mmCIF file of C-alpha atoms in Angstrom:
data_model
loop_
_atom_site.group_PDB
_atom_site.id
_atom_site.type_symbol
_atom_site.label_atom_id
_atom_site.label_comp_id
_atom_site.label_asym_id
_atom_site.label_seq_id
_atom_site.Cartn_x
_atom_site.Cartn_y
_atom_site.Cartn_z
ATOM 1 C CA ALA C 30 -17.082 2.040 -5.506
ATOM 2 C CA GLY C 31 -17.748 5.742 -4.945
ATOM 3 C CA ARG C 32 -15.739 8.759 -6.035
ATOM 4 C CA PRO C 33 -12.363 9.449 -4.384
ATOM 5 C CA GLY C 34 -12.734 11.443 -1.176
ATOM 6 C CA TYR C 35 -16.145 9.974 -0.345
ATOM 7 C CA VAL C 36 -16.899 7.622 2.530
ATOM 8 C CA THR C 37 -17.902 4.279 1.052
ATOM 9 C CA LEU C 38 -19.128 0.929 2.369
ATOM 10 C CA PRO C 39 -15.639 -0.634 2.306
ATOM 11 C CA ILE C 40 -14.278 2.288 4.399
ATOM 12 C CA ILE C 41 -17.128 1.872 6.894
ATOM 13 C CA SER C 42 -16.420 -1.872 6.950
ATOM 14 C CA VAL C 43 -12.729 -1.306 7.783
ATOM 15 C CA LEU C 44 -13.578 1.090 10.607
ATOM 16 C CA ALA C 45 -16.246 -1.301 11.928
ATOM 17 C CA ALA C 46 -13.760 -4.184 11.846
ATOM 18 C CA ILE C 47 -11.202 -2.126 13.792
ATOM 19 C CA GLY C 48 -13.854 -1.203 16.373
ATOM 20 C CA TYR C 49 -15.028 -4.829 16.689
ATOM 21 C CA VAL C 50 -11.535 -6.191 17.221
ATOM 22 C CA TYR C 51 -10.642 -3.367 19.634
ATOM 23 C CA TYR C 52 -13.757 -3.971 21.752
ATOM 24 C CA THR C 53 -13.160 -7.733 21.889
ATOM 25 C CA ALA C 54 -9.481 -7.349 22.773
ATOM 26 C CA VAL C 55 -9.869 -4.648 25.435
ATOM 27 C CA PHE C 56 -13.166 -5.611 27.051
ATOM 28 C CA LEU C 57 -13.089 -9.389 26.698
ATOM 29 C CA ALA C 58 -9.599 -10.756 26.048
ATOM 30 C CA ILE C 59 -7.523 -8.612 28.423
ATOM 31 C CA PRO C 60 -9.998 -8.867 31.357
ATOM 32 C CA ALA C 61 -10.257 -12.656 30.933
ATOM 33 C CA TRP C 62 -6.507 -13.125 30.729
ATOM 34 C CA LEU C 63 -4.826 -10.390 32.760
ATOM 35 C CA GLY C 64 -7.632 -8.449 34.380
ATOM 36 C CA LEU C 65 -8.192 -4.719 34.047
ATOM 37 C CA ALA C 66 -7.196 -4.032 37.667
ATOM 38 C CA THR C 67 -3.672 -5.426 37.297
ATOM 39 C CA ALA C 68 -0.575 -3.570 36.159
ATOM 40 C CA ALA C 69 -0.137 -5.958 33.237
ATOM 41 C CA GLY C 70 -3.757 -5.447 32.214
ATOM 42 C CA VAL C 71 -3.543 -1.651 32.344
ATOM 43 C CA ALA C 72 -0.228 -1.652 30.457
ATOM 44 C CA ASN C 73 -1.659 -3.824 27.688
ATOM 45 C CA VAL C 74 -4.783 -1.690 27.408
ATOM 46 C CA ALA C 75 -2.659 1.438 27.084
ATOM 47 C CA ALA C 76 -0.278 -0.125 24.536
ATOM 48 C CA TYR C 77 -3.066 -1.653 22.484
ATOM 49 C CA THR C 78 -5.126 1.569 22.528
ATOM 50 C CA THR C 79 -2.119 3.591 21.372
ATOM 51 C CA LEU C 80 -1.471 1.163 18.516
ATOM 52 C CA ALA C 81 -5.155 1.201 17.529
ATOM 53 C CA LEU C 82 -5.260 5.021 17.480
ATOM 54 C CA ALA C 83 -2.071 5.145 15.376
ATOM 55 C CA CYS C 84 -3.635 2.647 12.976
ATOM 56 C CA VAL C 85 -6.850 4.677 12.635
ATOM 57 C CA ALA C 86 -4.899 7.933 12.187
ATOM 58 C CA ALA C 87 -2.726 6.404 9.448
ATOM 59 C CA TYR C 88 -5.838 4.974 7.774
ATOM 60 C CA GLY C 89 -7.510 8.376 7.812
ATOM 61 C CA LEU C 90 -4.458 9.965 6.185
ATOM 62 C CA VAL C 91 -4.177 7.361 3.417
ATOM 63 C CA VAL C 92 -7.888 7.772 2.671
ATOM 64 C CA THR C 93 -7.866 11.560 2.509
ATOM 65 C CA ARG C 94 -4.386 12.373 1.120
ATOM 66 C CA ASP C 95 -4.124 13.043 -2.591
ATOM 67 C CA PRO C 96 -1.983 10.316 -4.237
ATOM 68 C CA GLY C 97 -0.243 12.812 -6.522
ATOM 69 C CA ARG C 98 -1.431 14.998 -9.387
ATOM 70 C CA VAL C 99 0.428 15.624 -12.640
ATOM 71 C CA PRO C 100 1.444 19.305 -12.873
ATOM 72 C CA PRO C 101 -0.662 20.942 -15.628
ATOM 73 C CA ALA C 102 2.414 22.483 -17.236
ATOM 74 C CA PHE C 103 4.424 19.237 -17.407
ATOM 75 C CA VAL C 104 6.021 18.639 -20.813
ATOM 76 C CA PRO C 105 8.832 16.059 -21.202
ATOM 77 C CA ASP C 106 12.064 17.490 -22.555
ATOM 78 C CA VAL C 107 13.763 14.731 -24.483
ATOM 79 C CA GLU C 108 16.804 16.944 -25.119
ATOM 80 C CA ASP C 109 17.401 17.754 -21.471
ATOM 81 C CA ALA C 110 20.640 16.113 -20.266
ATOM 82 C CA GLU C 111 19.242 16.005 -16.729
ATOM 83 C CA THR C 112 16.510 13.569 -17.779
ATOM 84 C CA PRO C 113 18.279 10.743 -19.620
ATOM 85 C CA LEU C 114 15.312 8.420 -19.237
ATOM 86 C CA HIS C 115 11.917 8.677 -20.897
ATOM 87 C CA GLU C 116 8.999 6.307 -21.184
ATOM 88 C CA ILE C 117 7.468 5.615 -24.597
ATOM 89 C CA LYS C 118 4.354 3.828 -25.727
ATOM 90 C CA ARG C 119 4.610 0.132 -26.436
ATOM 91 C CA LYS C 120 2.951 0.736 -29.822
ATOM 92 C CA GLY C 121 4.163 3.529 -32.030
ATOM 93 C CA GLY C 122 7.160 4.588 -29.953
ATOM 94 C CA ASP C 123 5.738 8.024 -29.076
ATOM 95 C CA LEU C 124 6.031 9.691 -25.676
ATOM 96 C CA ARG C 125 3.167 8.663 -23.408
ATOM 97 C CA TYR C 126 0.230 11.023 -23.673
ATOM 98 C CA CYS C 127 -3.073 10.740 -21.816
ATOM 99 C CA GLN C 128 -6.001 11.376 -24.161
ATOM 100 C CA LYS C 129 -8.448 11.623 -21.278
ATOM 101 C CA CYS C 130 -6.466 14.178 -19.255
ATOM 102 C CA SER C 131 -4.996 15.910 -22.326
ATOM 103 C CA HIS C 132 -1.412 16.011 -21.086
ATOM 104 C CA TYR C 133 1.796 14.024 -21.279
ATOM 105 C CA LYS C 134 2.364 11.331 -18.677
ATOM 106 C CA PRO C 135 5.429 11.792 -16.487
ATOM 107 C CA PRO C 136 7.591 8.741 -15.843
ATOM 108 C CA ARG C 137 5.763 6.111 -13.731
ATOM 109 C CA ALA C 138 2.417 7.919 -14.001
ATOM 110 C CA HIS C 139 -0.753 6.075 -15.024
ATOM 111 C CA HIS C 140 -4.379 7.001 -15.608
ATOM 112 C CA CYS C 141 -6.828 5.654 -13.025
ATOM 113 C CA ARG C 142 -10.245 4.836 -14.478
ATOM 114 C CA VAL C 143 -11.884 5.201 -11.029
ATOM 115 C CA CYS C 144 -10.260 8.509 -10.028
ATOM 116 C CA LYS C 145 -10.556 9.653 -13.680
ATOM 117 C CA ARG C 146 -7.107 11.277 -13.736
ATOM 118 C CA CYS C 147 -3.427 10.449 -13.994
ATOM 119 C CA ILE C 148 -1.635 9.490 -10.758
ATOM 120 C CA LEU C 149 2.064 10.074 -10.137
ATOM 121 C CA LYS C 150 3.952 6.817 -9.516
ATOM 122 C CA MET C 151 0.664 4.944 -9.314
ATOM 123 C CA ASP C 152 0.802 1.646 -7.485
ATOM 124 C CA HIS C 153 -2.865 0.611 -7.539
ATOM 125 C CA HIS C 154 -6.380 1.799 -6.817
ATOM 126 C CA CYS C 155 -7.656 0.366 -3.532
ATOM 127 C CA ILE C 156 -11.375 0.027 -2.844
ATOM 128 C CA TRP C 157 -10.692 -0.239 0.891
ATOM 129 C CA ILE C 158 -9.507 3.380 0.999
ATOM 130 C CA ASN C 159 -11.548 4.598 -2.028
ATOM 131 C CA ASN C 160 -8.337 6.178 -3.290
ATOM 132 C CA CYS C 161 -5.297 5.452 -5.372
ATOM 133 C CA VAL C 162 -1.993 4.561 -3.771
ATOM 134 C CA GLY C 163 0.594 6.766 -5.440
ATOM 135 C CA HIS C 164 3.565 9.061 -4.987
ATOM 136 C CA GLU C 165 2.088 11.326 -2.292
ATOM 137 C CA ASN C 166 0.427 8.718 -0.045
ATOM 138 C CA TYR C 167 2.519 5.579 -0.579
ATOM 139 C CA LYS C 168 4.636 6.120 2.572
ATOM 140 C CA ILE C 169 1.593 6.576 4.812
ATOM 141 C CA PHE C 170 -0.070 3.596 3.130
ATOM 142 C CA LEU C 171 2.964 1.464 4.025
ATOM 143 C CA VAL C 172 2.894 2.819 7.588
ATOM 144 C CA PHE C 173 -0.789 1.904 7.872
ATOM 145 C CA VAL C 174 -0.185 -1.634 6.643
ATOM 146 C CA LEU C 175 2.702 -2.005 9.118
ATOM 147 C CA TYR C 176 0.576 -0.722 12.034
ATOM 148 C CA ALA C 177 -2.364 -2.909 10.978
ATOM 149 C CA ALA C 178 -0.217 -6.047 10.687
ATOM 150 C CA THR C 179 1.374 -5.363 14.072
ATOM 151 C CA ALA C 180 -2.013 -4.749 15.669
ATOM 152 C CA SER C 181 -3.328 -7.966 14.128
ATOM 153 C CA PHE C 182 -0.526 -10.049 15.648
ATOM 154 C CA TYR C 183 -1.071 -8.319 18.974
ATOM 155 C CA SER C 184 -4.804 -8.912 18.773
ATOM 156 C CA LEU C 185 -4.311 -12.581 17.907
ATOM 157 C CA ALA C 186 -2.077 -13.086 20.957
ATOM 158 C CA LEU C 187 -4.657 -11.439 23.200
ATOM 159 C CA MET C 188 -7.496 -13.528 21.731
ATOM 160 C CA ILE C 189 -5.577 -16.759 22.277
ATOM 161 C CA GLY C 190 -4.577 -15.804 25.815
ATOM 162 C CA GLY C 191 -8.086 -14.660 26.664
ATOM 163 C CA ALA C 192 -9.695 -17.819 25.253
ATOM 164 C CA LEU C 193 -7.322 -20.090 27.174
ATOM 165 C CA HIS C 194 -7.757 -18.270 30.489
ATOM 166 C CA SER C 195 -11.457 -17.430 30.328
ATOM 167 C CA VAL C 196 -13.707 -19.181 32.879
ATOM 168 C CA PRO C 197 -17.233 -20.305 31.965
ATOM 169 C CA LYS C 198 -19.896 -18.075 33.488
ATOM 170 C CA ASP C 199 -22.016 -21.076 34.384
ATOM 171 C CA GLU C 200 -20.090 -24.315 34.870
ATOM 172 C CA GLN C 201 -23.292 -26.379 35.171
ATOM 173 C CA SER C 202 -24.930 -25.198 31.965
ATOM 174 C CA GLY C 203 -21.629 -24.947 30.096
ATOM 175 C CA ILE C 204 -22.351 -21.390 28.950
ATOM 176 C CA ASP C 205 -19.154 -19.696 27.916
ATOM 177 C CA SER C 206 -20.073 -16.518 26.017
ATOM 178 C CA PRO C 207 -16.726 -14.692 26.440
ATOM 179 C CA ARG C 208 -14.758 -17.687 25.164
ATOM 180 C CA LYS C 209 -17.085 -18.159 22.169
ATOM 181 C CA SER C 210 -16.795 -14.483 21.257
ATOM 182 C CA LEU C 211 -12.999 -14.643 21.574
ATOM 183 C CA VAL C 212 -12.819 -17.698 19.320
ATOM 184 C CA ILE C 213 -14.997 -16.085 16.646
ATOM 185 C CA CYS C 214 -13.042 -12.846 16.740
ATOM 186 C CA GLY C 215 -9.788 -14.837 16.836
ATOM 187 C CA VAL C 216 -10.647 -16.618 13.577
ATOM 188 C CA PHE C 217 -11.442 -13.277 11.964
ATOM 189 C CA VAL C 218 -8.198 -11.748 13.224
ATOM 190 C CA CYS C 219 -6.238 -14.791 12.027
ATOM 191 C CA VAL C 220 -7.488 -14.248 8.452
ATOM 192 C CA MET C 221 -6.722 -10.522 8.654
ATOM 193 C CA THR C 222 -3.237 -11.204 10.056
ATOM 194 C CA LEU C 223 -2.451 -13.529 7.151
ATOM 195 C CA ALA C 224 -3.766 -11.067 4.530
ATOM 196 C CA LEU C 225 -1.967 -8.048 6.021
ATOM 197 C CA SER C 226 1.292 -9.989 6.415
ATOM 198 C CA ILE C 227 1.235 -11.005 2.765
ATOM 199 C CA LEU C 228 0.462 -7.398 1.736
ATOM 200 C CA LEU C 229 3.308 -6.068 3.895
ATOM 201 C CA VAL C 230 5.826 -8.577 2.580
ATOM 202 C CA TRP C 231 4.712 -7.816 -1.004
ATOM 203 C CA HIS C 232 5.292 -4.078 -0.617
ATOM 204 C CA VAL C 233 8.623 -4.571 1.122
ATOM 205 C CA TYR C 234 9.651 -6.597 -1.925
ATOM 206 C CA LEU C 235 8.511 -3.794 -4.228
ATOM 207 C CA ILE C 236 10.399 -1.186 -2.220
ATOM 208 C CA LEU C 237 13.628 -3.208 -2.303
ATOM 209 C CA HIS C 238 13.385 -3.313 -6.098
ATOM 210 C CA ASN C 239 11.951 0.232 -6.512
ATOM 211 C CA LYS C 240 8.871 -1.053 -8.297
ATOM 212 C CA THR C 241 5.180 -0.386 -8.154
ATOM 213 C CA THR C 242 2.581 -3.131 -8.492
ATOM 214 C CA ILE C 243 1.866 -1.952 -12.038
ATOM 215 C CA GLU C 244 5.564 -1.931 -12.930
ATOM 216 C CA TYR C 245 5.972 -5.440 -11.527
ATOM 217 C CA HIS C 246 3.329 -6.877 -13.840
ATOM 218 C CA GLU C 247 4.651 -4.857 -16.801
ATOM 219 C CA GLY C 248 8.160 -6.075 -15.943
ATOM 220 C CA VAL C 249 7.070 -9.701 -16.119
ATOM 221 C CA ARG C 250 6.033 -9.205 -19.741
ATOM 222 C CA ALA C 251 9.139 -7.103 -20.532
ATOM 223 C CA MET C 252 11.349 -9.839 -19.079
ATOM 224 C CA TRP C 253 9.604 -12.451 -21.216
ATOM 225 C CA LEU C 254 10.066 -10.342 -24.352
ATOM 226 C CA ALA C 255 13.702 -9.666 -23.529
ATOM 227 C CA GLU C 256 14.448 -13.347 -22.976
ATOM 228 C CA LYS C 257 12.625 -14.195 -26.204
ATOM 229 C CA ALA C 258 14.916 -11.771 -28.060
ATOM 230 C CA GLY C 259 17.992 -13.055 -26.295
ATOM 231 C CA ASN C 260 18.465 -9.917 -24.184
ATOM 232 C CA LEU C 261 18.743 -9.339 -20.455
ATOM 233 C CA TYR C 262 16.001 -7.205 -18.824
ATOM 234 C CA HIS C 263 16.778 -4.861 -15.960
ATOM 235 C CA HIS C 264 14.199 -2.712 -14.204
ATOM 236 C CA PRO C 265 15.217 0.870 -15.182
ATOM 237 C CA TYR C 266 14.408 2.388 -11.782
ATOM 238 C CA ASP C 267 16.334 -0.138 -9.673
ATOM 239 C CA LEU C 268 19.102 1.827 -7.934
ATOM 240 C CA GLY C 269 20.227 -0.867 -5.520
ATOM 241 C CA VAL C 270 18.636 -1.859 -2.229
ATOM 242 C CA TYR C 271 19.918 1.056 -0.126
ATOM 243 C CA HIS C 272 19.052 3.770 -2.651
ATOM 244 C CA ASN C 273 15.708 2.126 -3.367
ATOM 245 C CA ILE C 274 14.752 2.324 0.333
ATOM 246 C CA VAL C 275 16.005 5.934 0.631
ATOM 247 C CA SER C 276 14.081 6.970 -2.475
ATOM 248 C CA VAL C 277 10.770 6.011 -0.824
ATOM 249 C CA ARG C 278 11.578 8.280 2.099
ATOM 250 C CA THR C 279 12.974 11.265 0.211
ATOM 251 C CA LEU C 280 11.458 11.208 -3.308
ATOM 252 C CA SER C 281 9.949 14.598 -4.227
ATOM 253 C CA ILE C 282 7.737 15.547 -7.167
ATOM 254 C CA THR C 283 10.675 17.406 -8.756
ATOM 255 C CA SER C 284 12.922 14.342 -8.654
ATOM 256 C CA LEU C 285 10.051 12.193 -9.867
ATOM 257 C CA LEU C 286 9.465 14.396 -12.931
ATOM 258 C CA HIS C 287 13.192 14.669 -13.628
ATOM 259 C CA ILE C 288 14.752 11.242 -13.382
ATOM 260 C CA PRO C 289 18.138 11.431 -11.609
ATOM 261 C CA GLN C 290 21.441 10.794 -13.320
ATOM 262 C CA THR C 291 21.884 7.589 -11.331
ATOM 263 C CA LEU C 292 19.561 5.846 -13.802
ATOM 264 C CA LYS C 293 22.251 4.768 -16.201
ATOM 265 C CA HIS C 294 20.201 2.739 -18.653
ATOM 266 C CA SER C 295 18.788 3.292 -22.109
ATOM 267 C CA SER C 296 17.234 6.692 -22.716
ATOM 268 C CA MET C 297 13.908 5.196 -23.786
ATOM 269 C CA PHE C 298 11.883 2.222 -22.645
ATOM 270 C CA THR C 299 8.364 1.090 -23.365
ATOM 271 C CA MET C 300 5.344 1.279 -21.058
ATOM 272 C CA GLN C 301 1.647 1.025 -21.534
#
């Protein structure tokens, strides 16, 4: 998969896919449908190019931005009234400590086997960016997915319009290279649109519940154990929809290391 910060084959594949779709949309679909000499054609080229550049810029940031490092001096203070919530190990009941990094794990932090270090508020490690998605780059990751999904829908509309309005180059021989290329690219874009839409909806769901992907899967098991014991499970970081959304936009490292007083649940809960 390559070490974090290095350009890998998946990253090259993503950039190549963006270039392929951009070329097909701008140089085949728009000319066939609207024409490059028309006002509508020029406007669509400008809008699509702007969206593509924003998508590439966001992708570059999510690839290169550090997902969040644990401060070397971090030590949980279980007696501090400002931090009423602490995570403990599922087995043993001790505070979470990373043997590989030789430090305590702050709330919501996890060790990534690929990055070989602990990541603050780790969501997952993504091979397509050769990086973890965590506290410091989650917002830009979400922006990239939003841009990419929007660009995919836009591309799909252009492919369909271009394929329907393209005229065969040679009516007698039936050769229709532009239309064939548009159909092939359209199928590819359709798959990407579906995948990106599912990813976007998934992360919107996580934001509304103030969860990470890791916490969602851990919560499924915690809910099962709670129901088995006759208890009711509640995600400890769920502050309500509005505050959950605001927390993604304003959460700082300080507030992440010192859980706010609004978390009015038990002072300890188990994590892996």
